[in-house]
Amino acid sequence: MTPIDFQTEPARYRHWRIECDGQIAFLVMDVDPAGGISPDYELKLNSYDLAVDIELNDAVQRLRFEHPEVRAVVIKSGKENVFCAGANIRMLGKATHGHKVNFCKFTNETRLAIEDASENSKQSYLCAVNGSAAGGGYELALAADRILLVDDRRSAVSLPETPLLAVLPGTGGITRVTDKRKVRRDHADFFCSTEEGLRGQKAVEWRLVDEVVAKSKWDEVIKARAMEIAARSDRPSDAKGIKLLPLERKISGDTITYPHVRIEIERERGIATVTARAPTRAAPLTLEAAHALGSFFWPLAVARELEDATLHLRFNEPAVGLLIFRTEGEAQAVLDHDAFLARNQNDWLMREVRHYVKRVLKRIDVTARSFVSLVEPGTCFAGTLAELLFASDRSLMLIGRREGDNRPPAAVMLGEANFGLYPMGNGLTRLQTRFLGEPKSLDRAKAKVGAAVEGKEALELGLITFAYESFDWDDEIRVMLEERASYSPDALTAMEANIRFAGPETMETKIFGRLSAWQNWIFQRPNAIGAHGALKVYGSGVKPTFDRERV
Amino acid sequence: MTPIDFQTEPARYRHWRIECDGQIAFLVMDVDPAGGISPDYELKLNSYDLAVDIELNDAVQRLRFEHPEVRAVVIKSGKENVFCAGANIRMLGKATHGHKVNFCKFTNETRLAIEDASENSKQSYLCAVNGSAAGGGYELALAADRILLVDDRRSAVSLPETPLLAVLPGTGGITRVTDKRKVRRDHADFFCSTEEGLRGQKAVEWRLVDEVVAKSKWDEVIKARAMEIAARSDRPSDAKGIKLLPLERKISGDTITYPHVRIEIERERGIATVTARAPTRAAPLTLEAAHALGSFFWPLAVARELEDATLHLRFNEPAVGLLIFRTEGEAQAVLDHDAFLARNQNDWLMREVRHYVKRVLKRIDVTARSFVSLVEPGTCFAGTLAELLFASDRSLMLIGRREGDNRPPAAVMLGEANFGLYPMGNGLTRLQTRFLGEPKSLDRAKAKVGAAVEGKEALELGLITFAYESFDWDDEIRVMLEERASYSPDALTAMEANIRFAGPETMETKIFGRLSAWQNWIFQRPNAIGAHGALKVYGSGVKPTFDRERV
């Protein structure tokens, strides 16, 4: 199978249009039925598959970086009488369990990126539901700050997954209904088990949409609401966006190389080594210089490459169960870039870069692979790159030097990036989550900012899991990797999903940790995917047959 | 199959002993290998199945009600060199998916009851791990306030489910490790993927246990710690416990009758009607009178019956997918009992009753069936009984009277019980959860305490989902029940689990909503239960074969 490629650009879009009009951008969904990932199904009625979502993800990203002048984004449909019919059901019926789960995860990450734009980038989303929005279509609308529904006595919002397909709304729909829009639980129950959904004033009363608008006033009201939103934004009116240039990616056998990231896959062991590289040039001295670098600015560049690598491994390399994180380069160069980023958070572009790096790290947190960081001489776990260490399930560090290796002993170097720039989905930094049970350790770590913390001290400070002398190193690593590889991939996925997010829950962690787990379960039950399951027989005219036992 | 019976008493225990010594009780686990629910497996090494857990649940309950003088409970093993080997693996290998899930749920509810005793009843638990505690054995220990581990260079605590069985610790283990004991995430990762677990000082350093104690000082230190705990308790020293008398339960065909609860099963429709009855006598005037009533005191009596009914339906009637809640009797009698309970919360027994009713209602919240309340003339949704209404996924109310029926129109009556006595697992009352998005509605409801709120007003106040006139009633109910019955039971289970707990998450909701969902998923993956899955081949000498793809 051709690997799925997550890189695209507006000129290549088949399903979306970005129409900019000063402070307002219209993001128009107009799905090409023949433009799906696979020729096995047609994307009718603005239904979507991953191909559609890859473009949406790209568009949301580019609007932030390439259009600083855009303060309000209006999502609407380019088709008559239908907003979006949700995820394509034939695609769901044919896809593997793994693809379905990864698809839902990616789609939800895009929804979160939309919410992140509204919250942190003051580029706020308005969803203009100009036709029915069903399932994933309404879930897309739920990601917006404000939902307008056309009042044509026909257009409705609905989550018909349970009655129609025997699954759940898979990309956060239920949680956004109950926890974001705080729809009353019995109303949510009715709504989520009603095929036809709700429309008109009732949808407003139940808080499913914010406003219903007569067809005659539709364009006028949308424009007015978008202008209201735009007026509350702090985005600059005179700034120039940067262009997100295509990634330089070379695939050669089992090695993928980007300028700052390298993936080496060992297929037999099911392991990929992901090496991230520190900047090779000094941090810019001025904001002008940083802007001039555009997508070459190191934090942005390395994050884009890490994101592409992560998505590639998720979708195209399912049998790679464990990622080894390595880093290389000059620690100080990372800390200098981090400091520049932190210092300039009132600049629109530096704000975008920070929140983008944050989102990429969150993608790693919810990736269903084991992560092990290896901290050896020559590595560079510093600042932003040390977040990979703290995102790891385990980290191992070599104490001292290896014989014949003149490089200094391995060291971890903390910086501002580790104390607030990149919160996890639970709202805490990775170090806060790590030290949930020992808050003093956080202070002790903070006191070490900028210092090279070597093996024994890093162990004592709790920054790594284990430290070994060089004569134990190879054996310890080998045994650990072999052991991990011998465990059930499912059990590891579930275990890691539970261990990574201690502490407070947010809507985001609820979606990934609770709703998605249930969806994962349902997605493989015979009632959904068996020969007579609802997903399989949908559209055939045959009614599904259910095992009636409750579990 | 013989239905599983949840009623027992110490004289009939085969697996536990309660040994009282003044302020301290020892709860001694000494499992009879031949005493499992099924003869298909032997409960070796203090491993357990539901039979063992039913006794533990009973013991935890009786210690609170029958032993007010007990301030500290020490759980220990009655066997040499083993504390508890966890849930019996052969049992797990043979049980249906539904039984496994229900078993884990019930077991976790008992763990929560232990934590509730420590927190709200000042009868605190200490776990004296005098031998290895593996899997569910360590999960049992995790429920205690304090864990002591014998330091014999052999005894360890472990959660070997992932490496050994390809599943998760199913009854809250991971979440209690990360969120209750706040074990660092990489330590938790190592611990949960290490078959042999941890022992000695390392187990203390990692916060897995509170103390390791030399064998020579074992009994002495346990006694001392128990006395320290006891000294902090406010339980009375001169009170007399009440006896929890056997429930009067009559099973006749598809009807089960208790004094205050009746279940009528309609097998064809997959529906059970659960009718709860208000007290038939007036509330006691004095505490002495209430104590004299013992387990006949209405709130306690009706809760015990509801609990038994709920557990019976969960385990013995899996194909009954929907429960209709009905109530009958005098609303004022309920409110009077509630007021008595609320007024006397400084009495140890009334405190026990309140927290017990709370726990029973929480059992209902996490029961995987649809709940519909029907509020008609003659029903009594008042105070404590109105919690059934607010626990329902939907509630329907009849407006006015039916022709030829002289009874007054149906009314809901709120009381103190609805505003704080019985918080849900998320820490909020059912009304707070209901009105998460409209806090003013909570105040409006509060203003109606003691008033008979009829159909239209109840709808307007948001206390019910829908209200119908008598000429629509039968059709509306019929259509709704038919529709619900036509949906996938799995999809409903998952949907309800997500909708019922909006708002804040607690350790408890995390366990039910996140950990259990993942466990549910794993429990049916081929890597665990396929012909070559880890649960199936365990003990056979054959190594499991895993599909290596990550999902």
Short mmCIF file of C-alpha atoms in Angstrom, two decimals, chain A residues 97-98 101-102 162-163 166-168 174-175 178-179 182 184-190 192-195 202 206-207 318-321 365 368-370 390-395 424 433-438 459 461-466 483-505 509-510 512-518 520-522 524-527 546-551, chain B residues 97-98 101-102 162-163 166-168 174-175 178-179 182 184-190 192-195 202 206-207 318-321 365 368-370 390-395 424 433-438 459 461-466 483-505 509-510 512-518 520-522 524-527 546-551:
data_model
loop_
_atom_site.label_atom_id
_atom_site.label_comp_id
_atom_site.label_asym_id
_atom_site.label_seq_id
_atom_site.Cartn_x
_atom_site.Cartn_y
_atom_site.Cartn_z
CA HIS A 97 -9.63 -1.55 13.52
CA GLY A 98 -6.25 0.13 13.72
CA VAL A 101 -8.82 4.23 15.74
CA ASN A 102 -5.96 6.23 14.25
CA THR A 162 -25.53 4.86 18.23
CA PRO A 163 -28.96 4.33 16.62
CA ALA A 166 -23.93 0.84 16.79
CA VAL A 167 -20.84 2.91 17.58
CA LEU A 168 -20.18 6.19 19.38
CA ILE A 174 -20.31 13.16 23.31
CA THR A 175 -17.77 14.82 25.59
CA THR A 178 -21.74 17.14 27.87
CA ASP A 179 -18.63 19.00 28.98
CA LYS A 182 -22.88 21.29 29.02
CA ARG A 184 -28.15 18.26 30.24
CA ARG A 185 -27.55 14.54 30.55
CA ASP A 186 -31.04 13.41 29.66
CA HIS A 187 -31.08 15.79 26.71
CA ALA A 188 -27.71 14.39 25.65
CA ASP A 189 -29.12 10.89 25.98
CA PHE A 190 -32.07 11.74 23.78
CA CYS A 192 -27.32 10.87 20.95
CA SER A 193 -29.92 8.19 20.44
CA THR A 194 -32.07 10.03 17.91
CA GLU A 195 -31.26 9.41 14.28
CA LYS A 202 -35.12 23.38 20.29
CA TRP A 206 -30.79 22.48 24.47
CA ARG A 207 -27.53 24.36 23.83
CA PRO A 318 1.65 -0.17 12.86
CA ALA A 319 4.05 -3.02 13.69
CA VAL A 320 6.66 -0.65 15.06
CA GLY A 321 5.70 -0.87 18.72
CA ASP A 365 1.66 11.88 24.28
CA ALA A 368 -0.04 4.36 21.04
CA ARG A 369 3.60 3.25 21.07
CA SER A 370 6.04 2.74 23.91
CA PHE A 390 9.59 13.61 29.90
CA ALA A 391 7.10 12.31 27.33
CA SER A 392 8.82 8.93 27.50
CA ASP A 393 7.44 5.97 29.37
CA ARG A 394 10.96 5.27 30.57
CA SER A 395 14.30 6.97 30.26
CA MET A 424 0.04 18.46 28.26
CA THR A 433 2.68 15.51 35.92
CA ARG A 434 5.86 13.59 36.65
CA PHE A 435 6.20 15.10 40.11
CA LEU A 436 2.53 14.99 41.05
CA GLY A 437 3.35 13.13 44.25
CA GLU A 438 6.46 15.10 45.13
CA LEU A 459 18.58 9.93 38.83
CA LEU A 461 16.53 14.46 40.97
CA GLY A 462 14.01 12.09 39.41
CA LEU A 463 14.58 13.35 35.86
CA ILE A 464 15.28 9.89 34.48
CA THR A 465 14.12 6.39 35.34
CA PHE A 466 17.36 4.46 35.55
CA GLU A 483 11.06 -7.77 27.40
CA ARG A 484 8.89 -4.93 26.18
CA ALA A 485 8.68 -6.48 22.74
CA SER A 486 7.41 -9.72 24.26
CA TYR A 487 4.34 -8.11 25.82
CA SER A 488 0.93 -7.79 24.21
CA PRO A 489 0.80 -4.61 22.13
CA ASP A 490 -2.82 -4.08 23.22
CA ALA A 491 -2.01 -4.33 26.90
CA LEU A 492 0.84 -1.85 26.46
CA THR A 493 -1.39 0.58 24.58
CA ALA A 494 -3.96 0.50 27.35
CA MET A 495 -1.42 0.60 30.14
CA GLU A 496 0.39 3.58 28.67
CA ALA A 497 -2.85 5.43 28.00
CA ASN A 498 -3.65 5.10 31.69
CA ILE A 499 -0.25 5.91 33.12
CA ARG A 500 0.68 8.91 31.00
CA PHE A 501 -2.08 11.19 32.22
CA ALA A 502 -2.13 11.24 36.00
CA GLY A 503 -3.74 14.10 37.83
CA PRO A 504 -6.47 16.43 36.62
CA GLU A 505 -8.72 15.58 33.72
CA THR A 509 -8.00 13.95 28.38
CA LYS A 510 -11.59 12.82 28.82
CA PHE A 512 -8.73 10.50 24.64
CA GLY A 513 -8.84 8.55 27.87
CA ARG A 514 -12.49 7.76 28.32
CA LEU A 515 -14.56 8.30 25.22
CA SER A 516 -11.94 6.90 22.85
CA ALA A 517 -11.40 3.84 25.02
CA TRP A 518 -15.09 3.05 24.86
CA ASN A 520 -12.13 1.39 20.76
CA TRP A 521 -14.16 -1.30 22.52
CA ILE A 522 -17.29 -0.82 20.47
CA GLN A 524 -14.45 -4.33 17.57
CA ARG A 525 -17.64 -5.76 19.04
CA PRO A 526 -19.62 -8.07 16.75
CA ASN A 527 -22.67 -5.82 17.20
CA PHE A 546 -27.54 -7.76 17.87
CA ASP A 547 -26.46 -9.94 20.75
CA ARG A 548 -28.79 -8.49 23.35
CA GLU A 549 -26.64 -9.15 26.41
CA ARG A 550 -25.49 -6.11 28.26
CA VAL A 551 -21.87 -5.99 29.34
CA HIS B 97 -16.66 -11.24 28.67
CA GLY B 98 -19.76 -9.99 30.49
CA VAL B 101 -16.46 -7.03 33.30
CA ASN B 102 -19.15 -7.32 35.96
CA THR B 162 0.33 -6.77 31.41
CA PRO B 163 3.47 -8.91 31.18
CA ALA B 166 -1.95 -9.29 28.38
CA VAL B 167 -4.65 -7.42 30.29
CA LEU B 168 -4.67 -4.51 32.73
CA ILE B 174 -3.20 1.56 37.73
CA THR B 175 -5.27 4.59 38.66
CA THR B 178 -0.83 6.97 39.62
CA ASP B 179 -3.55 9.09 41.22
CA LYS B 182 0.95 9.37 42.94
CA ARG B 184 5.85 8.70 39.21
CA ARG B 185 4.80 7.77 35.69
CA ASP B 186 8.00 6.06 34.66
CA HIS B 187 8.08 4.16 37.93
CA ALA B 188 4.47 3.15 37.34
CA ASP B 189 5.41 2.02 33.84
CA PHE B 190 8.24 -0.12 35.15
CA CYS B 192 3.15 -2.38 35.82
CA SER B 193 5.31 -4.15 33.28
CA THR B 194 7.45 -6.15 35.70
CA GLU B 195 6.22 -9.61 36.53
CA LYS B 202 12.51 0.34 46.91
CA TRP B 206 8.50 4.48 44.96
CA ARG B 207 5.46 4.99 47.24
CA PRO B 318 -27.65 -9.84 31.25
CA ALA B 319 -30.32 -9.73 28.54
CA VAL B 320 -32.46 -7.28 30.48
CA GLY B 321 -31.20 -4.12 28.86
CA ASP B 365 -24.96 5.00 38.26
CA ALA B 368 -24.61 -0.89 32.31
CA ARG B 369 -28.34 -0.75 31.60
CA SER B 370 -30.56 2.02 30.33
CA PHE B 390 -32.03 11.88 38.55
CA ALA B 391 -29.98 8.72 38.05
CA SER B 392 -32.11 7.91 35.02
CA ASP B 393 -31.00 8.41 31.46
CA ARG B 394 -34.45 9.76 30.70
CA SER B 395 -37.55 10.51 32.70
CA MET B 424 -22.10 10.78 42.76
CA THR B 433 -24.39 17.18 37.45
CA ARG B 434 -27.72 17.62 35.71
CA PHE B 435 -27.52 21.39 35.87
CA LEU B 436 -23.83 21.75 35.09
CA GLY B 437 -24.61 24.14 32.26
CA GLU B 438 -27.32 26.08 34.05
CA LEU B 459 -40.56 20.06 32.72
CA LEU B 461 -37.73 23.36 35.95
CA GLY B 462 -35.71 20.76 34.07
CA LEU B 463 -36.43 17.98 36.60
CA ILE B 464 -37.72 15.59 33.96
CA THR B 465 -36.97 14.98 30.30
CA PHE B 466 -40.42 14.94 28.74
CA GLU B 483 -36.64 2.24 19.80
CA ARG B 484 -34.20 1.82 22.66
CA ALA B 485 -34.54 -1.94 22.47
CA SER B 486 -33.60 -1.85 18.79
CA TYR B 487 -30.20 -0.25 19.43
CA SER B 488 -26.94 -2.09 19.98
CA PRO B 489 -26.56 -2.92 23.68
CA ASP B 490 -22.82 -2.22 23.43
CA ALA B 491 -23.33 1.21 21.93
CA LEU B 492 -25.84 2.05 24.65
CA THR B 493 -23.47 0.88 27.39
CA ALA B 494 -20.67 3.06 26.06
CA MET B 495 -22.93 6.02 25.37
CA GLU B 496 -24.44 5.95 28.84
CA ALA B 497 -21.04 5.55 30.50
CA ASN B 498 -19.96 8.74 28.76
CA ILE B 499 -23.07 10.80 29.32
CA ARG B 500 -23.77 10.04 32.96
CA PHE B 501 -20.62 11.59 34.36
CA ALA B 502 -20.21 15.10 33.02
CA GLY B 503 -18.06 17.59 34.85
CA PRO B 504 -15.20 16.91 37.20
CA GLU B 505 -13.34 13.63 37.24
CA THR B 509 -14.77 8.20 37.76
CA LYS B 510 -11.35 7.73 36.20
CA PHE B 512 -14.87 3.43 35.87
CA GLY B 513 -14.73 5.72 32.87
CA ARG B 514 -11.19 5.35 31.63
CA LEU B 515 -9.36 2.40 33.08
CA SER B 516 -12.36 0.07 32.88
CA ALA B 517 -13.11 1.07 29.31
CA TRP B 518 -9.59 0.14 28.29
CA ASN B 520 -13.10 -3.83 28.52
CA TRP B 521 -11.33 -3.42 25.20
CA ILE B 522 -8.36 -5.58 26.09
CA GLN B 524 -11.90 -9.11 24.15
CA ARG B 525 -8.81 -8.68 22.01
CA PRO B 526 -7.39 -11.87 20.52
CA ASN B 527 -4.05 -11.08 22.16
CA PHE B 546 0.56 -11.81 19.67
CA ASP B 547 -0.54 -9.76 16.70
CA ARG B 548 2.20 -7.17 16.89
CA GLU B 549 0.29 -4.28 15.36
CA ARG B 550 -0.27 -1.33 17.61
CA VAL B 551 -3.71 0.19 17.65
#
